[in-house]
Coordinates of C-alpha atoms and ligand atoms in Angstrom, one line a residue:
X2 CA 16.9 250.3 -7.2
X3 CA 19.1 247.3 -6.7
X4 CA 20.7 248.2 -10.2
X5 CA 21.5 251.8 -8.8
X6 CA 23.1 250.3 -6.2
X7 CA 24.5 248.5 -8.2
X8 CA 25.9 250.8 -10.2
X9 CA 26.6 253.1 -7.4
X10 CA 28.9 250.1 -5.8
X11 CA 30.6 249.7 -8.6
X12 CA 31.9 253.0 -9.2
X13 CA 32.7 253.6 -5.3
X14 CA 34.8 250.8 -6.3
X15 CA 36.4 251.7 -9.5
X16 CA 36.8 255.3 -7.7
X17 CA 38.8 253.2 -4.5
X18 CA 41.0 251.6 -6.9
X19 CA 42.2 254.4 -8.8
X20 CA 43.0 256.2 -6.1
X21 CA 45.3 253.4 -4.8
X22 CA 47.1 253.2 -8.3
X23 CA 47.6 257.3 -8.2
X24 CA 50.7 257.8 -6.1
X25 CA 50.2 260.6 -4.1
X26 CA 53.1 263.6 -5.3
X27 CA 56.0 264.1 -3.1
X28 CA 57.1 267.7 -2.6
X29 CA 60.4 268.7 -1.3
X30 CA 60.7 271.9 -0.4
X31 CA 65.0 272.7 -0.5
X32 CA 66.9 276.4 0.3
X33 CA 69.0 275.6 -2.7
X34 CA 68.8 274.0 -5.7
X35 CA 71.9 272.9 -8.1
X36 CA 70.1 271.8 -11.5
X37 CA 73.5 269.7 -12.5
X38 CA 73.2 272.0 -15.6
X39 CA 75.2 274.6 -14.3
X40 CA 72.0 276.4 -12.9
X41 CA 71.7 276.9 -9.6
X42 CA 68.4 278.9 -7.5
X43 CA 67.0 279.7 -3.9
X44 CA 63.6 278.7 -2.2
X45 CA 62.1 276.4 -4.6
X46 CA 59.6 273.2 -4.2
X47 CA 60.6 270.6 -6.0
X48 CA 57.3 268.2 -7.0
X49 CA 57.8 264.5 -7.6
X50 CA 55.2 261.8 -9.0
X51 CA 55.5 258.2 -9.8
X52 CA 59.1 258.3 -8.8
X53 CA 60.0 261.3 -11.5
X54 CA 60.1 265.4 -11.6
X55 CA 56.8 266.7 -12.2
X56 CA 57.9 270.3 -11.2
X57 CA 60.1 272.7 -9.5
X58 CA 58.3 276.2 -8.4
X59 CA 58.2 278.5 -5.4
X60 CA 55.3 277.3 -2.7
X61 CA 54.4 278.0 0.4
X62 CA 52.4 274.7 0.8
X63 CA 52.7 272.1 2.9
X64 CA 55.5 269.7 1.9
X65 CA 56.4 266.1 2.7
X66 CA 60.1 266.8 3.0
X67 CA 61.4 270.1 4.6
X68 CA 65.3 270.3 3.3
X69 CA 65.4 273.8 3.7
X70 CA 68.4 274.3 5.8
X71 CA 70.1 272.3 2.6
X72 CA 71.4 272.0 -0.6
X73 CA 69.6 269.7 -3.5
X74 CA 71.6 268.8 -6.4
X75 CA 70.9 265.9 -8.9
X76 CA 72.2 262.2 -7.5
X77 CA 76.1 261.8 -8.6
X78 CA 77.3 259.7 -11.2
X79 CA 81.0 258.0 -10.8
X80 CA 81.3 256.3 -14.2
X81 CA 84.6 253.7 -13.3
X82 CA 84.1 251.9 -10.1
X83 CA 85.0 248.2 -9.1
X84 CA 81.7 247.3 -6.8
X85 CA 83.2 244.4 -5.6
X86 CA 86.7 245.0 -4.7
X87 CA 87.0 244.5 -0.8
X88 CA 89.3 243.3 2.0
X89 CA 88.4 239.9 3.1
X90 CA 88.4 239.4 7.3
X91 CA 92.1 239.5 7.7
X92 CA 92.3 243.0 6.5
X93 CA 94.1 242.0 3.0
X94 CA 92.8 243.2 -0.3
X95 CA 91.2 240.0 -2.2
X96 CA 90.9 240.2 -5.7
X97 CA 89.2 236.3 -5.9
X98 CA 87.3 235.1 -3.1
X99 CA 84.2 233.1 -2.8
X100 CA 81.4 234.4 -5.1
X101 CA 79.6 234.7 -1.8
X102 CA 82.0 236.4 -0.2
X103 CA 82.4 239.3 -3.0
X104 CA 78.4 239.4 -3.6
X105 CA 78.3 240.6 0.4
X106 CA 81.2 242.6 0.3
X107 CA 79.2 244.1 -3.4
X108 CA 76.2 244.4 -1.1
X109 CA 78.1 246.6 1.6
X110 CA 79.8 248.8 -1.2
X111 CA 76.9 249.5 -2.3
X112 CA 75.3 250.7 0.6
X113 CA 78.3 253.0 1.1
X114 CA 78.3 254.6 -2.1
X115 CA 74.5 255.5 -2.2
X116 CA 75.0 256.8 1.6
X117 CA 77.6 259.1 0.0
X118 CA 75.2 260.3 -2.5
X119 CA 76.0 258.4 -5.8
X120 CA 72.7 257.0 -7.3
X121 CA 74.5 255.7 -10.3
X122 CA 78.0 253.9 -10.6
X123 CA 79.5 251.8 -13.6
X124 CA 81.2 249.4 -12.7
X125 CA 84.3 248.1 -15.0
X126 CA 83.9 245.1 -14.2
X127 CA 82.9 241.6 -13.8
X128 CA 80.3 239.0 -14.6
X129 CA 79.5 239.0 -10.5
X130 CA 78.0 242.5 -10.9
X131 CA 74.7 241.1 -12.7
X132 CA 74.3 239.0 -9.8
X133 CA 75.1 241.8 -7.6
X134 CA 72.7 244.2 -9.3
X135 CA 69.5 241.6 -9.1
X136 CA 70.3 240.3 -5.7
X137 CA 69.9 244.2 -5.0
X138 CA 66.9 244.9 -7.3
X139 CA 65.1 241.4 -5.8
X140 CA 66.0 242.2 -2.1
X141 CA 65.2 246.2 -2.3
X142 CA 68.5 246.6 -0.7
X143 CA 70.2 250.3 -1.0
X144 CA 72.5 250.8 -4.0
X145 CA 73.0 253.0 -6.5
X146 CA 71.8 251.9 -10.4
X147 CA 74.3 249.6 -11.4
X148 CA 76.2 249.6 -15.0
X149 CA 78.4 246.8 -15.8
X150 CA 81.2 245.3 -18.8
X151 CA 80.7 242.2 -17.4
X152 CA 84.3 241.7 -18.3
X153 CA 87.4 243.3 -19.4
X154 CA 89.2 242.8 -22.4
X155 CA 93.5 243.1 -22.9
X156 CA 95.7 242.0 -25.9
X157 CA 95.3 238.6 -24.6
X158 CA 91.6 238.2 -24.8
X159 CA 89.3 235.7 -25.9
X160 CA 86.5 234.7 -25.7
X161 CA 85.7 232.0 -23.2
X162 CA 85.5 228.2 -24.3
X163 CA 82.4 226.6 -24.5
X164 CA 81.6 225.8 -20.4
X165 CA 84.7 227.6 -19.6
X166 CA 84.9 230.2 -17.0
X167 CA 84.5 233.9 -18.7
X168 CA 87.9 235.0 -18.5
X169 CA 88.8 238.8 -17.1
X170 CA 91.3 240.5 -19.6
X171 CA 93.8 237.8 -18.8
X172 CA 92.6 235.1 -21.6
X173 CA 95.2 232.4 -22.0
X174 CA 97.7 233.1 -19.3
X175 CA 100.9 231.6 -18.7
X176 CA 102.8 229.1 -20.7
X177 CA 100.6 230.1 -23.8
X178 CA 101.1 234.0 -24.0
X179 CA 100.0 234.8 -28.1
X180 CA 98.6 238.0 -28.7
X181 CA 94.7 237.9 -29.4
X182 CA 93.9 238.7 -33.3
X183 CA 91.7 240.6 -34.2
X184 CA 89.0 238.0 -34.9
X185 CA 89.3 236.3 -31.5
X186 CA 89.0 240.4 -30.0
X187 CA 85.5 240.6 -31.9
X188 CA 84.3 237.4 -30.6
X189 CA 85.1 238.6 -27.8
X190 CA 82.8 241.7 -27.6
X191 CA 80.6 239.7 -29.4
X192 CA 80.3 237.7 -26.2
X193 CA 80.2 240.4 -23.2
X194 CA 77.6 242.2 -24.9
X195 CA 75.4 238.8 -25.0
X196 CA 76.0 238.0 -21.3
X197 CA 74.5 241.2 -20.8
X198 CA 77.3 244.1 -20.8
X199 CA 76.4 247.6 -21.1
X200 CA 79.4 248.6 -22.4
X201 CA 83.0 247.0 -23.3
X202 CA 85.7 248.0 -20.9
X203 CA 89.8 247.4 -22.3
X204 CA 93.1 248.5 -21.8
X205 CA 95.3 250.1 -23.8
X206 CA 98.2 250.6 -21.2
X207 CA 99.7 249.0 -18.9
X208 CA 99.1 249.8 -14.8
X209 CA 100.6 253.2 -13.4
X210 CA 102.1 250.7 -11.4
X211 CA 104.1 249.3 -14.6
X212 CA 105.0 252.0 -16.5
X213 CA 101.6 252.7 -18.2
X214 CA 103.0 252.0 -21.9
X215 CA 100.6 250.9 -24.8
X216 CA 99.9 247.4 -24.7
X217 CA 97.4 246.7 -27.4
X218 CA 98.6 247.2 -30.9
X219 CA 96.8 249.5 -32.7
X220 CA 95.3 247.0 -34.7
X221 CA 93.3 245.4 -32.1
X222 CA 92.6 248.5 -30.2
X223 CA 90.9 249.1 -34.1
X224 CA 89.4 245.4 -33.7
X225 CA 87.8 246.0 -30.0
X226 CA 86.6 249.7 -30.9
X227 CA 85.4 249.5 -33.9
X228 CA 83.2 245.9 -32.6
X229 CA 81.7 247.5 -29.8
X230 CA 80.7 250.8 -32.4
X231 CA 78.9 248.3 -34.8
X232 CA 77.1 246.5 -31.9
X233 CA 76.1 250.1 -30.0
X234 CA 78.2 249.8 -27.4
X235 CA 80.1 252.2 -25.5
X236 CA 84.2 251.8 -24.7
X237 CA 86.3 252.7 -21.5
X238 CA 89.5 252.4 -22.8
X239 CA 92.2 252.0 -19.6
X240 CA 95.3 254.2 -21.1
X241 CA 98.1 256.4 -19.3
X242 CA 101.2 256.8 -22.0
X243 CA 99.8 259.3 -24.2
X244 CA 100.4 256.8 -27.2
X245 CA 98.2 254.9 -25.9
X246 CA 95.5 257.0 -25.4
X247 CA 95.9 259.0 -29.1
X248 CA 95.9 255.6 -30.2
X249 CA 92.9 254.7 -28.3
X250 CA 91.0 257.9 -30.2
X251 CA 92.4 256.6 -33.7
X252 CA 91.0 253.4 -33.4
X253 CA 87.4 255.3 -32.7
X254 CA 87.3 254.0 -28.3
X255 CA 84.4 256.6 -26.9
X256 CA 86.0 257.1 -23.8
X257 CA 90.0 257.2 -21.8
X258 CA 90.3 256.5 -18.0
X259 CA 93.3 257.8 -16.1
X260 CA 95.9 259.7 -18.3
X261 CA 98.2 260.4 -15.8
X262 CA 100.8 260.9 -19.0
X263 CA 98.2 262.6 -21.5
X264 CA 100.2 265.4 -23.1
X265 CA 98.1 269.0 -24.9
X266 CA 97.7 266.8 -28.2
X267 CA 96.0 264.1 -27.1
X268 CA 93.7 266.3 -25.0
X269 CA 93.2 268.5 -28.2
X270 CA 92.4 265.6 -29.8
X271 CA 89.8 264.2 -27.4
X272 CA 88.5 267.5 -27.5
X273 CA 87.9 267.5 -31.3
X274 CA 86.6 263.9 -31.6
X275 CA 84.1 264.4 -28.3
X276 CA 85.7 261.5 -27.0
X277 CA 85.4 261.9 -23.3
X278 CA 87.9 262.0 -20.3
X279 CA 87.8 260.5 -17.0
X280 CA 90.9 261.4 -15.1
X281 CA 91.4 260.1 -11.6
X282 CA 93.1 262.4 -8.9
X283 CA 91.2 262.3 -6.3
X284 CA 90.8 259.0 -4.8
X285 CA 92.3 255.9 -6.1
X286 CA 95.8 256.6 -5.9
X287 CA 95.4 258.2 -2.3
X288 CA 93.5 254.9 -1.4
X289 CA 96.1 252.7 -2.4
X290 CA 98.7 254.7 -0.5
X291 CA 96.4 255.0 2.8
X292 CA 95.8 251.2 2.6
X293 CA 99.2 249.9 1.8
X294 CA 99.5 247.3 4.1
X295 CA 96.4 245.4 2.8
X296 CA 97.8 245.7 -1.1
X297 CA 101.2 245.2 0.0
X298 CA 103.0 242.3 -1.6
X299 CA 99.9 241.2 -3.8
X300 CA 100.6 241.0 -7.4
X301 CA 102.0 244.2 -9.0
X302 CA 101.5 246.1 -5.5
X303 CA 105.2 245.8 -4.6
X304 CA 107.4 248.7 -3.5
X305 CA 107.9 249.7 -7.4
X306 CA 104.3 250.2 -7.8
X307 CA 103.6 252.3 -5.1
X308 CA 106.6 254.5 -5.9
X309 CA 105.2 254.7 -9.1
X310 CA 101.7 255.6 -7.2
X311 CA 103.1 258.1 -5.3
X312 CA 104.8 260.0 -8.3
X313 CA 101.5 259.9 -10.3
X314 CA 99.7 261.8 -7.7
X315 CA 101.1 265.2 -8.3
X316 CA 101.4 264.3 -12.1
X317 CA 97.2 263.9 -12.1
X318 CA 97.2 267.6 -10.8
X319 CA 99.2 269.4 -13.4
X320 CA 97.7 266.9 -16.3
X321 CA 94.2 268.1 -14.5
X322 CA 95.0 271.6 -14.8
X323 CA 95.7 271.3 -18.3
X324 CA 92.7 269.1 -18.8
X325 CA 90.4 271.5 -17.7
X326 CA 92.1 274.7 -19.7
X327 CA 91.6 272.5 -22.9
X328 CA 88.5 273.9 -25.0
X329 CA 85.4 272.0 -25.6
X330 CA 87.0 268.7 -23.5
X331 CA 84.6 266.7 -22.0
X332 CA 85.7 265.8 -18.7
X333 CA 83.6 263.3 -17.2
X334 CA 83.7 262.0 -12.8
X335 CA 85.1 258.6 -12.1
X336 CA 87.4 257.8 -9.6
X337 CA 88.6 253.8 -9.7
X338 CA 87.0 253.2 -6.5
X339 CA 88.5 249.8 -5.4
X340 CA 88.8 248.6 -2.5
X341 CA 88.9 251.0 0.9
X342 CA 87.1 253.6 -1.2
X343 CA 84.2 252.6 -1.1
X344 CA 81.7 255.4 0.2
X345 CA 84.5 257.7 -0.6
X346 CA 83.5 258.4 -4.3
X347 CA 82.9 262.2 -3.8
X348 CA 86.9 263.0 -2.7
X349 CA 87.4 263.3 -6.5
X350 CA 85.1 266.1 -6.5
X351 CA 87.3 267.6 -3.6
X352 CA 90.7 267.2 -4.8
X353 CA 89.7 268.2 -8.6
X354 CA 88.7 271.8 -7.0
X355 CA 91.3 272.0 -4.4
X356 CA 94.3 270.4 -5.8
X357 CA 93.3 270.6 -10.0
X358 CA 91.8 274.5 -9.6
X359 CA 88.0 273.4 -11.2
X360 CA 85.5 275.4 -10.6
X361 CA 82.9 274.2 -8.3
X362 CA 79.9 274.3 -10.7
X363 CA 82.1 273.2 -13.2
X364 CA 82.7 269.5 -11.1
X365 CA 79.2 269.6 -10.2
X366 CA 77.9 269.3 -14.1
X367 CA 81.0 267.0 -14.4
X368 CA 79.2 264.7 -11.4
X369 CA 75.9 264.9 -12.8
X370 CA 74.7 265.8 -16.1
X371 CA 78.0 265.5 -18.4
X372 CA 78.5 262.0 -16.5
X373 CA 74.7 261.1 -17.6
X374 CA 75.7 262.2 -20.8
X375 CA 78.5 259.6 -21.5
X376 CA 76.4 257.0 -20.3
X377 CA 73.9 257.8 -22.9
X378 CA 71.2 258.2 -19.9
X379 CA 71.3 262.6 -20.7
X380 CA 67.6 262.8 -20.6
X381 CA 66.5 260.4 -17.5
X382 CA 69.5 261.2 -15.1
X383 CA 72.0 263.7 -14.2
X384 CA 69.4 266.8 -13.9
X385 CA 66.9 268.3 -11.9
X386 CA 64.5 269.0 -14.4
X387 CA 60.4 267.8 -14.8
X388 CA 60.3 264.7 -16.6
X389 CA 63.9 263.3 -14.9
X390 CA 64.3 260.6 -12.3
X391 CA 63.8 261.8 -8.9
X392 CA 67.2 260.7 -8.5
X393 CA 68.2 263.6 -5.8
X394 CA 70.8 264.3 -2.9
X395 CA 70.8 266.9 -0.4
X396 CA 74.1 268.2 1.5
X397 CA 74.6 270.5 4.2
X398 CA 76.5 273.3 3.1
X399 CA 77.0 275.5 -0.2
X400 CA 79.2 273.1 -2.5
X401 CA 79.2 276.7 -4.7
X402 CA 81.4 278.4 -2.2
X403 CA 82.7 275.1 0.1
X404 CA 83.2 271.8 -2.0
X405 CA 83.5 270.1 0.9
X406 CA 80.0 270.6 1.6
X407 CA 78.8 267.3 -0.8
X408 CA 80.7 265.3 1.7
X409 CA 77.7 266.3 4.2
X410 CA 74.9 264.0 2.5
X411 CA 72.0 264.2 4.2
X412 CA 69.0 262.9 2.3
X413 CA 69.3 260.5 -0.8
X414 CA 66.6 259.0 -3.5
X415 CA 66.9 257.2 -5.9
X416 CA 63.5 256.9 -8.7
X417 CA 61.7 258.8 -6.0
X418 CA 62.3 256.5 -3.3
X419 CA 64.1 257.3 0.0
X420 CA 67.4 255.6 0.2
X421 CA 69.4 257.6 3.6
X422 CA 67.9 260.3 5.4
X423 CA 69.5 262.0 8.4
X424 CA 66.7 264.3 8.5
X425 CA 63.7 262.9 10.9
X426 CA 59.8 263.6 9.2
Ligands
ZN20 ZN1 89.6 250.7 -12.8

């Protein structure tokens, strides 16, 4: 008798404790789903459990999230953003700061960015955005998924001396000005991928702001490329002269940010190597003009530069236009967000179908899936489909017919978890 009980006891007990471990599935029932694959259907339940897709089906059930006066679509991606760029107290932009200070300034621009619906950002970059990323993992704090270069590397970079400060592009600055070789370029991709980078970010060009000539010979564009390809890593290569960038593709870089000056050639040839391209039109040049005073008179943000700025803008739109007529190019969604832009991430999406004539779906597989793609995350991200993250956004609006519409977030997880709802349940 006593064993029965026992025995009885003991399964009542194993019963209690698997049903603790068992998450209970999450159904969200939305009036319109966007897949991020260029698929797009009414009425449907989307079923979640353990934080990923288990299914998407019609159901008249009961559900634990009722979004259908909304829009679903998969969380955006924005695959170039600098997390920690802010304005200190006095309203000026501050590129250095106290590693305190950027941390809650990373903190805050995080929170922005998930409210606006982007559940991944890769950030391009600095060693600070590890600490960023774990004080936000530790703390539970809202953010999107974090991917960092840790650094970024220019024809001056080495890597740092033994107890020396990792160095940003700038390497030896100053009096001693010698061109990196090839070696000391190595070493240093060598380095950020052991202090943890998920991919090497460089520039091949100069700032819009200076001219945006090549300023890495080919040779070492060869030497950082062809590094980060034998270690796995991916490259963001920084290039607007269209030397730069077709010299970018020679040397075998994955990836080309900006391209205000890319001509049909280099496109072609992105095109034909599946290297991808992000241009930005949307945001970061906008940002710069709408917060002038705060760059003003810091480094190369003089009157030049933003004459420079303000030209580029409607050169982005015609070298958009053509970027999107261009067959088989893969045009991916980043848009520089610095400072000020923060939270802002999705006016890309805006001005690329407004001002660069995409198509709607077109920006939305840009946003989500082909982004995922490029970060090598195709299958875990970037889709509503069973088996993804429940990595999800819900806008107010038909983005199909009104782009405008995925500025209305309304309801945001990341992994299955809720991170902004304006929706009460
Ligand atoms: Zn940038």
């Amino acid at each position: 008798m006593t064993r029965l009980l026992l025995a009885l006891l003991c399964c009542t007990l194993v019963l209690t404790v698997v049903a603790a471990q068992t998450p209970q599935p999450v159904a969200i029932r939305v009036g319109r789903l966007i897949d991020g694959k260029g698929g797009s259907q009414q009425n449907v339940v989307v079923t979640l459990n353990g934080g990923k897709i288990a299914n998407i089906g019609k159901s008249n059930g009961p559900v634990t999230y009722d979004l259908s006066k909304y829009t679903l679509l998969p969380g955006f991606i924005d695959v170039h953003v600098h997390i920690l760029w802010h304005f200190s107290p006095d309203g000026r932009f501050q590129q250095g700061g106290t590693p305190e200070d950027r941390i809650a300034a990373g903190v805050a621009n995080a929170k922005a960015t998930v409210e606006g619906g982007f559940t991944t950002v890769q950030s391009v970059g600095e060693a600070q955005d590890l600490v960023l990323r774990k004080k936000l993992e530790d703390e539970k704090l809202p953010g999107p998924r974090i991917l960092t270069s840790v650094r970024q590397i220019n024809e001056y970079s080495r890597p740092p001396a033994p107890g020396g400060q990792r160095g940003q592009g700038g390497g030896q600055r100053g009096a001693q000005r010698a061109l990196s070789t090839p070696d000391e370029l190595r070493a240093a991709v060598q380095e950020a991928k052991s202090a943890g980078a998920d991919l090497i970010k460089l520039f091949a060009s100069a700032s819009i702001r200076d001219g945006g000539k090549q300023t890495m010979t080919d040779e070492q564009l060869q030497a950082v490329c062809g590094e980060a390809n034998a270690l796995g890593l991916r490259t963001l290569v920084h290039a607007h002269s269209a030397e730069s960038m077709k010299a970018s593709v020679l040397a075998g870089c994955k990836e080309i940010e900006h391209g205000v000056f890319a001509t049909q050639e280099v496109m072609n040839l992105m095109a034909e190597r599946g290297v991808y391209f992000d241009p930005n039109i949307g945001l970061v040049l906008q940002n710069y003009l709408e917060h002038r005073a705060q760059y003003q008179g810091i480094g190369n943000y003089n009157d030049e530069g933003f004459a420079a700025m303000e030209k580029a803008i409607p050169l982005n739109y015609e070298m958009f236009k053509k970027a999107i007529a261009t067959p088989k190019l893969k045009i991916v969604y980043g848009t520089d967000a610095v400072a000020g832009a923060h939270g802002h991430n999705i006016e890309e999406a805006v001005v690329r179908v407004q001002k660069g004539g995409q198509k709607p779906m077109d920006a939305i597989v840009s946003l989500t899936s082909l982004s995922a793609e490029s970060l090598g995350m195709k299958d875990t991200i970037g889709t509503v489909a069973k088996g993804f993250e429940a990595d999800l956004v819900a806008v107010d609006g038909d983005p199909l017919t009104d782009i405008t519409a995925l500025r209305q977030v309304v309801f945001v997880m990341r992994g299955g978890k809720v991170l902004a709802s304006k929706e009460p349940h």
